[in-house]
Amino acid sequence: MKDDPAVQSSLEQPPEDGGGGEEVTVSTVADRLPPIDRAAARRMWDEYIAATGVVPEGNQQYEVDYFGDSPQLADALLKEVTEGDKRATASLMDEYTDPEDPLPTIGGHWVACDSTGQPAVVLRTMALALSTFDDVDADFAAAEAEDDRSLDSWRREHEKYWRRTREAAGEHWSPEDTRTPGREVIQERFTVVWPAELADGEPEQEVNPST
């Protein structure tokens, strides 16, 4: 799952008491995301290829994924892409231990799904960079287009998110872990390429990852 936590922070806030005297229970456990409809994702991919003539280089395959780790977060962040200018996401090298879950690649494509597991957009990765948590800069934080877009907000919300999700995976995590080679933050920038009515203009030049 692509990791973008700032919206989740607001989703987790309890609603104000409406004065009716009823006790409101707010769950702190994220709802489970449903299985992805991979047949529908394949149809969207085939439509993209047929309409644009794009043929991925070599044996490069597309990935299918959600933003975040809950239905609410998946939809909120997807909306930032389709109706806003969110064009970046961050993840941890620690999250790619399964051979079936390959690392992002420059020029690679992925299909982002909504909270029901249905494909919504095809994205193309345009730039990748590895860094420590503390070396993520304000420009990248702004490109993620979440919360107030500040670097302080990015650090605060991503630290909370990754501590929570890594704990759910049975691991302790702290920002200092990203100083270890092979455990860095992956900064990913992307462009929207399909459907046509949502696609960005001419893509920027692809940028090789820095380490």
PDB file of C-alpha atoms in Angstrom:
ATOM      1  CA  MET A   1       0.000   0.000   0.000  1.00  0.00           C
ATOM      2  CA  LYS A   2       1.217   3.447  -0.847  1.00  0.00           C
ATOM      3  CA  ASP A   3       1.776   5.343   2.363  1.00  0.00           C
ATOM      4  CA  ASP A   4       0.163   8.758   2.772  1.00  0.00           C
ATOM      5  CA  PRO A   5      -1.097   9.361   6.289  1.00  0.00           C
ATOM      6  CA  ALA A   6      -1.939  13.045   6.691  1.00  0.00           C
ATOM      7  CA  VAL A   7      -5.605  12.651   5.772  1.00  0.00           C
ATOM      8  CA  GLN A   8      -5.935   9.688   8.132  1.00  0.00           C
ATOM      9  CA  SER A   9      -5.048  11.950  11.044  1.00  0.00           C
ATOM     10  CA  SER A  10      -8.164  14.043  10.450  1.00  0.00           C
ATOM     11  CA  LEU A  11     -10.298  10.961   9.817  1.00  0.00           C
ATOM     12  CA  GLU A  12      -9.346   9.576  13.223  1.00  0.00           C
ATOM     13  CA  GLN A  13     -10.572  12.647  15.136  1.00  0.00           C
ATOM     14  CA  PRO A  14     -13.786  11.934  17.120  1.00  0.00           C
ATOM     15  CA  PRO A  15     -16.870  13.915  16.041  1.00  0.00           C
ATOM     16  CA  GLU A  16     -18.110  16.717  18.249  1.00  0.00           C
ATOM     17  CA  ASP A  17     -20.915  15.948  20.664  1.00  0.00           C
ATOM     18  CA  GLY A  18     -24.136  16.944  18.944  1.00  0.00           C
ATOM     19  CA  GLY A  19     -25.855  17.500  22.287  1.00  0.00           C
ATOM     20  CA  GLY A  20     -28.086  14.443  22.039  1.00  0.00           C
ATOM     21  CA  GLY A  21     -26.462  12.784  25.017  1.00  0.00           C
ATOM     22  CA  GLU A  22     -25.495   9.684  23.030  1.00  0.00           C
ATOM     23  CA  GLU A  23     -22.064   8.208  23.555  1.00  0.00           C
ATOM     24  CA  VAL A  24     -20.079   8.098  20.316  1.00  0.00           C
ATOM     25  CA  THR A  25     -17.601   5.257  19.931  1.00  0.00           C
ATOM     26  CA  VAL A  26     -14.708   5.903  17.554  1.00  0.00           C
ATOM     27  CA  SER A  27     -12.696   2.902  16.404  1.00  0.00           C
ATOM     28  CA  THR A  28      -8.935   3.368  16.317  1.00  0.00           C
ATOM     29  CA  VAL A  29      -8.481   0.248  14.200  1.00  0.00           C
ATOM     30  CA  ALA A  30      -8.470   0.885  10.451  1.00  0.00           C
ATOM     31  CA  ASP A  31     -11.160  -0.903   8.493  1.00  0.00           C
ATOM     32  CA  ARG A  32      -9.931  -3.623   6.227  1.00  0.00           C
ATOM     33  CA  LEU A  33      -9.566  -2.864   2.548  1.00  0.00           C
ATOM     34  CA  PRO A  34     -11.429  -5.344   0.324  1.00  0.00           C
ATOM     35  CA  PRO A  35      -9.697  -7.528  -2.271  1.00  0.00           C
ATOM     36  CA  ILE A  36      -8.750  -5.676  -5.438  1.00  0.00           C
ATOM     37  CA  ASP A  37     -10.797  -6.423  -8.556  1.00  0.00           C
ATOM     38  CA  ARG A  38      -7.831  -7.469 -10.682  1.00  0.00           C
ATOM     39  CA  ALA A  39      -9.989  -8.357 -13.686  1.00  0.00           C
ATOM     40  CA  ALA A  40     -11.332  -4.789 -13.756  1.00  0.00           C
ATOM     41  CA  ALA A  41      -7.799  -3.430 -13.321  1.00  0.00           C
ATOM     42  CA  ARG A  42      -6.686  -5.508 -16.293  1.00  0.00           C
ATOM     43  CA  ARG A  43      -9.515  -4.095 -18.400  1.00  0.00           C
ATOM     44  CA  MET A  44      -8.481  -0.541 -17.508  1.00  0.00           C
ATOM     45  CA  TRP A  45      -4.860  -1.377 -18.349  1.00  0.00           C
ATOM     46  CA  ASP A  46      -5.847  -2.876 -21.714  1.00  0.00           C
ATOM     47  CA  GLU A  47      -7.933   0.223 -22.512  1.00  0.00           C
ATOM     48  CA  TYR A  48      -4.938   2.440 -21.730  1.00  0.00           C
ATOM     49  CA  ILE A  49      -2.610   0.402 -23.944  1.00  0.00           C
ATOM     50  CA  ALA A  50      -5.129   0.232 -26.813  1.00  0.00           C
ATOM     51  CA  ALA A  51      -5.871   3.964 -26.730  1.00  0.00           C
ATOM     52  CA  THR A  52      -2.328   5.278 -26.304  1.00  0.00           C
ATOM     53  CA  GLY A  53      -0.143   2.692 -27.998  1.00  0.00           C
ATOM     54  CA  VAL A  54       2.082   2.614 -24.917  1.00  0.00           C
ATOM     55  CA  VAL A  55       3.988  -0.638 -24.595  1.00  0.00           C
ATOM     56  CA  PRO A  56       5.950  -1.074 -21.351  1.00  0.00           C
ATOM     57  CA  GLU A  57       9.634  -1.683 -21.972  1.00  0.00           C
ATOM     58  CA  GLY A  58      10.959  -5.219 -21.610  1.00  0.00           C
ATOM     59  CA  ASN A  59       8.959  -7.374 -19.240  1.00  0.00           C
ATOM     60  CA  GLN A  60       7.867  -4.468 -17.093  1.00  0.00           C
ATOM     61  CA  GLN A  61       4.479  -5.139 -15.528  1.00  0.00           C
ATOM     62  CA  TYR A  62       1.931  -2.834 -13.970  1.00  0.00           C
ATOM     63  CA  GLU A  63       1.092  -3.016 -10.267  1.00  0.00           C
ATOM     64  CA  VAL A  64      -2.326  -2.622  -8.661  1.00  0.00           C
ATOM     65  CA  ASP A  65      -2.549  -0.945  -5.271  1.00  0.00           C
ATOM     66  CA  TYR A  66      -4.356   1.364  -2.867  1.00  0.00           C
ATOM     67  CA  PHE A  67      -3.212   4.570  -1.241  1.00  0.00           C
ATOM     68  CA  GLY A  68      -3.055   4.175   2.538  1.00  0.00           C
ATOM     69  CA  ASP A  69      -4.322   1.277   4.610  1.00  0.00           C
ATOM     70  CA  SER A  70      -8.038   1.915   5.164  1.00  0.00           C
ATOM     71  CA  PRO A  71     -11.091   2.501   2.949  1.00  0.00           C
ATOM     72  CA  GLN A  72     -11.449   6.093   4.162  1.00  0.00           C
ATOM     73  CA  LEU A  73      -7.810   6.900   3.495  1.00  0.00           C
ATOM     74  CA  ALA A  74      -7.808   5.167   0.112  1.00  0.00           C
ATOM     75  CA  ASP A  75     -10.695   7.329  -1.111  1.00  0.00           C
ATOM     76  CA  ALA A  76      -9.469  10.564   0.455  1.00  0.00           C
ATOM     77  CA  LEU A  77      -6.006  10.301  -1.087  1.00  0.00           C
ATOM     78  CA  LEU A  78      -7.312   9.109  -4.432  1.00  0.00           C
ATOM     79  CA  LYS A  79      -9.482  12.240  -4.514  1.00  0.00           C
ATOM     80  CA  GLU A  80      -6.351  14.353  -3.955  1.00  0.00           C
ATOM     81  CA  VAL A  81      -4.970  12.783  -7.146  1.00  0.00           C
ATOM     82  CA  THR A  82      -8.071  12.890  -9.349  1.00  0.00           C
ATOM     83  CA  GLU A  83      -9.420  16.267  -8.201  1.00  0.00           C
ATOM     84  CA  GLY A  84      -6.251  17.875  -6.873  1.00  0.00           C
ATOM     85  CA  ASP A  85      -2.538  18.048  -7.581  1.00  0.00           C
ATOM     86  CA  LYS A  86      -1.143  15.222  -5.477  1.00  0.00           C
ATOM     87  CA  ARG A  87       1.694  13.832  -7.597  1.00  0.00           C
ATOM     88  CA  ALA A  88       3.944  12.146  -5.047  1.00  0.00           C
ATOM     89  CA  THR A  89       3.832   9.386  -2.462  1.00  0.00           C
ATOM     90  CA  ALA A  90       6.267   7.869   0.019  1.00  0.00           C
ATOM     91  CA  SER A  91       6.912   4.345   1.225  1.00  0.00           C
ATOM     92  CA  LEU A  92       9.556   2.452   3.174  1.00  0.00           C
ATOM     93  CA  MET A  93      12.077  -0.052   1.873  1.00  0.00           C
ATOM     94  CA  ASP A  94      11.020  -2.110   4.915  1.00  0.00           C
ATOM     95  CA  GLU A  95       7.637  -2.682   3.267  1.00  0.00           C
ATOM     96  CA  TYR A  96       9.070  -4.534   0.257  1.00  0.00           C
ATOM     97  CA  THR A  97      10.239  -7.797   1.799  1.00  0.00           C
ATOM     98  CA  ASP A  98       7.872 -10.004  -0.222  1.00  0.00           C
ATOM     99  CA  PRO A  99       9.266 -11.043  -3.651  1.00  0.00           C
ATOM    100  CA  GLU A 100       5.695 -10.795  -4.955  1.00  0.00           C
ATOM    101  CA  ASP A 101       5.639  -7.081  -4.052  1.00  0.00           C
ATOM    102  CA  PRO A 102       8.347  -5.514  -6.257  1.00  0.00           C
ATOM    103  CA  LEU A 103       9.912  -2.125  -5.662  1.00  0.00           C
ATOM    104  CA  PRO A 104       8.685   0.817  -7.754  1.00  0.00           C
ATOM    105  CA  THR A 105      10.598   1.402 -10.990  1.00  0.00           C
ATOM    106  CA  ILE A 106      11.050   4.552 -13.043  1.00  0.00           C
ATOM    107  CA  GLY A 107       8.695   4.404 -16.011  1.00  0.00           C
ATOM    108  CA  GLY A 108       6.662   1.712 -14.282  1.00  0.00           C
ATOM    109  CA  HIS A 109       2.892   1.899 -14.085  1.00  0.00           C
ATOM    110  CA  TRP A 110       0.447   1.210 -11.300  1.00  0.00           C
ATOM    111  CA  VAL A 111      -3.320   1.177 -11.116  1.00  0.00           C
ATOM    112  CA  ALA A 112      -4.695   3.000  -8.064  1.00  0.00           C
ATOM    113  CA  CYS A 113      -7.980   1.664  -6.690  1.00  0.00           C
ATOM    114  CA  ASP A 114     -10.802   3.163  -4.666  1.00  0.00           C
ATOM    115  CA  SER A 115     -12.074   1.815  -1.349  1.00  0.00           C
ATOM    116  CA  THR A 116     -14.187  -0.863  -3.056  1.00  0.00           C
ATOM    117  CA  GLY A 117     -11.210  -2.354  -4.885  1.00  0.00           C
ATOM    118  CA  GLN A 118     -12.240  -0.897  -8.245  1.00  0.00           C
ATOM    119  CA  PRO A 119      -9.547   0.676 -10.465  1.00  0.00           C
ATOM    120  CA  ALA A 120      -9.719   4.460 -10.759  1.00  0.00           C
ATOM    121  CA  VAL A 121      -6.567   5.737 -12.483  1.00  0.00           C
ATOM    122  CA  VAL A 122      -3.375   4.510 -14.116  1.00  0.00           C
ATOM    123  CA  LEU A 123      -0.267   6.253 -12.782  1.00  0.00           C
ATOM    124  CA  ARG A 124       3.262   6.271 -14.158  1.00  0.00           C
ATOM    125  CA  THR A 125       6.287   6.613 -11.889  1.00  0.00           C
ATOM    126  CA  MET A 126       8.461   9.469 -13.141  1.00  0.00           C
ATOM    127  CA  ALA A 127      11.089   9.851 -10.411  1.00  0.00           C
ATOM    128  CA  LEU A 128      12.431   7.869  -7.476  1.00  0.00           C
ATOM    129  CA  ALA A 129      14.849   8.817  -4.731  1.00  0.00           C
ATOM    130  CA  LEU A 130      16.045   7.063  -1.600  1.00  0.00           C
ATOM    131  CA  SER A 131      16.646   9.141   1.501  1.00  0.00           C
ATOM    132  CA  THR A 132      16.632   9.070   5.255  1.00  0.00           C
ATOM    133  CA  PHE A 133      13.475  10.254   6.975  1.00  0.00           C
ATOM    134  CA  ASP A 134      15.170  13.521   7.976  1.00  0.00           C
ATOM    135  CA  ASP A 135      16.427  14.203   4.441  1.00  0.00           C
ATOM    136  CA  VAL A 136      12.953  14.414   2.884  1.00  0.00           C
ATOM    137  CA  ASP A 137      12.645  18.078   1.890  1.00  0.00           C
ATOM    138  CA  ALA A 138       9.871  20.669   1.754  1.00  0.00           C
ATOM    139  CA  ASP A 139       9.487  20.366  -2.023  1.00  0.00           C
ATOM    140  CA  PHE A 140       8.615  16.686  -1.789  1.00  0.00           C
ATOM    141  CA  ALA A 141       6.299  17.273   1.168  1.00  0.00           C
ATOM    142  CA  ALA A 142       4.411  19.866  -0.894  1.00  0.00           C
ATOM    143  CA  ALA A 143       4.174  17.477  -3.868  1.00  0.00           C
ATOM    144  CA  GLU A 144       2.364  14.950  -1.664  1.00  0.00           C
ATOM    145  CA  ALA A 145      -0.307  17.675  -1.336  1.00  0.00           C
ATOM    146  CA  GLU A 146      -1.662  16.636   2.041  1.00  0.00           C
ATOM    147  CA  ASP A 147      -2.631  18.463   5.226  1.00  0.00           C
ATOM    148  CA  ASP A 148      -1.009  21.942   5.084  1.00  0.00           C
ATOM    149  CA  ARG A 149       1.738  20.673   2.707  1.00  0.00           C
ATOM    150  CA  SER A 150       4.480  21.690   5.131  1.00  0.00           C
ATOM    151  CA  LEU A 151       7.567  19.638   5.931  1.00  0.00           C
ATOM    152  CA  ASP A 152       6.715  19.717   9.637  1.00  0.00           C
ATOM    153  CA  SER A 153       3.322  18.192   8.904  1.00  0.00           C
ATOM    154  CA  TRP A 154       4.874  15.587   6.598  1.00  0.00           C
ATOM    155  CA  ARG A 155       7.313  14.470   9.291  1.00  0.00           C
ATOM    156  CA  ARG A 156       4.728  14.412  12.067  1.00  0.00           C
ATOM    157  CA  GLU A 157       2.069  12.469  10.173  1.00  0.00           C
ATOM    158  CA  HIS A 158       4.394  10.029   8.411  1.00  0.00           C
ATOM    159  CA  GLU A 159       6.153   9.150  11.640  1.00  0.00           C
ATOM    160  CA  LYS A 160       2.810   8.377  13.289  1.00  0.00           C
ATOM    161  CA  TYR A 161       1.640   6.400  10.264  1.00  0.00           C
ATOM    162  CA  TRP A 162       4.765   4.286   9.863  1.00  0.00           C
ATOM    163  CA  ARG A 163       5.053   3.571  13.578  1.00  0.00           C
ATOM    164  CA  ARG A 164       1.456   2.341  13.501  1.00  0.00           C
ATOM    165  CA  THR A 165       1.637   0.294  10.299  1.00  0.00           C
ATOM    166  CA  ARG A 166       4.995  -1.290  11.096  1.00  0.00           C
ATOM    167  CA  GLU A 167       3.730  -2.187  14.569  1.00  0.00           C
ATOM    168  CA  ALA A 168       0.718  -3.827  12.896  1.00  0.00           C
ATOM    169  CA  ALA A 169       3.234  -5.848  10.857  1.00  0.00           C
ATOM    170  CA  GLY A 170       4.915  -6.972  14.079  1.00  0.00           C
ATOM    171  CA  GLU A 171       7.907  -4.638  13.833  1.00  0.00           C
ATOM    172  CA  HIS A 172       9.157  -1.694  15.842  1.00  0.00           C
ATOM    173  CA  TRP A 173      10.029   1.291  13.636  1.00  0.00           C
ATOM    174  CA  SER A 174      11.532   4.716  14.193  1.00  0.00           C
ATOM    175  CA  PRO A 175      12.801   7.433  11.808  1.00  0.00           C
ATOM    176  CA  GLU A 176      16.374   6.541  12.792  1.00  0.00           C
ATOM    177  CA  ASP A 177      15.929   3.147  11.098  1.00  0.00           C
ATOM    178  CA  THR A 178      15.998   4.851   7.688  1.00  0.00           C
ATOM    179  CA  ARG A 179      19.659   5.733   8.215  1.00  0.00           C
ATOM    180  CA  THR A 180      20.480   2.049   7.675  1.00  0.00           C
ATOM    181  CA  PRO A 181      21.224   1.144   4.028  1.00  0.00           C
ATOM    182  CA  GLY A 182      18.334  -0.862   2.631  1.00  0.00           C
ATOM    183  CA  ARG A 183      15.796   0.687   5.009  1.00  0.00           C
ATOM    184  CA  GLU A 184      15.407   4.144   3.477  1.00  0.00           C
ATOM    185  CA  VAL A 185      12.330   6.169   2.583  1.00  0.00           C
ATOM    186  CA  ILE A 186      11.322   5.815  -1.081  1.00  0.00           C
ATOM    187  CA  GLN A 187      10.266   9.173  -2.527  1.00  0.00           C
ATOM    188  CA  GLU A 188       8.123   8.547  -5.594  1.00  0.00           C
ATOM    189  CA  ARG A 189       6.773  11.122  -8.038  1.00  0.00           C
ATOM    190  CA  PHE A 190       4.154  10.124 -10.577  1.00  0.00           C
ATOM    191  CA  THR A 191       1.914  11.412 -13.331  1.00  0.00           C
ATOM    192  CA  VAL A 192      -1.680  10.453 -14.197  1.00  0.00           C
ATOM    193  CA  VAL A 193      -1.864   8.794 -17.627  1.00  0.00           C
ATOM    194  CA  TRP A 194      -5.362   7.246 -17.744  1.00  0.00           C
ATOM    195  CA  PRO A 195      -8.325   7.695 -18.098  1.00  0.00           C
ATOM    196  CA  ALA A 196      -7.876  10.316 -20.792  1.00  0.00           C
ATOM    197  CA  GLU A 197     -10.125  12.904 -19.127  1.00  0.00           C
ATOM    198  CA  LEU A 198      -7.950  12.853 -15.991  1.00  0.00           C
ATOM    199  CA  ALA A 199      -4.547  12.455 -17.638  1.00  0.00           C
ATOM    200  CA  ASP A 200      -1.851  15.065 -17.089  1.00  0.00           C
ATOM    201  CA  GLY A 201      -0.198  16.823 -20.010  1.00  0.00           C
ATOM    202  CA  GLU A 202       3.174  15.881 -21.438  1.00  0.00           C
ATOM    203  CA  PRO A 203       5.056  13.972 -18.714  1.00  0.00           C
ATOM    204  CA  GLU A 204       8.205  15.339 -17.199  1.00  0.00           C
ATOM    205  CA  GLN A 205      11.496  13.688 -18.042  1.00  0.00           C
ATOM    206  CA  GLU A 206      12.034  10.550 -16.015  1.00  0.00           C
ATOM    207  CA  VAL A 207      14.604  10.946 -13.262  1.00  0.00           C
ATOM    208  CA  ASN A 208      16.990   8.232 -12.138  1.00  0.00           C
ATOM    209  CA  PRO A 209      16.870   7.366  -8.432  1.00  0.00           C
ATOM    210  CA  SER A 210      19.468   8.800  -6.092  1.00  0.00           C
ATOM    211  CA  THR A 211      20.864   6.811  -3.216  1.00  0.00           C
TER     212      THR A 211
END
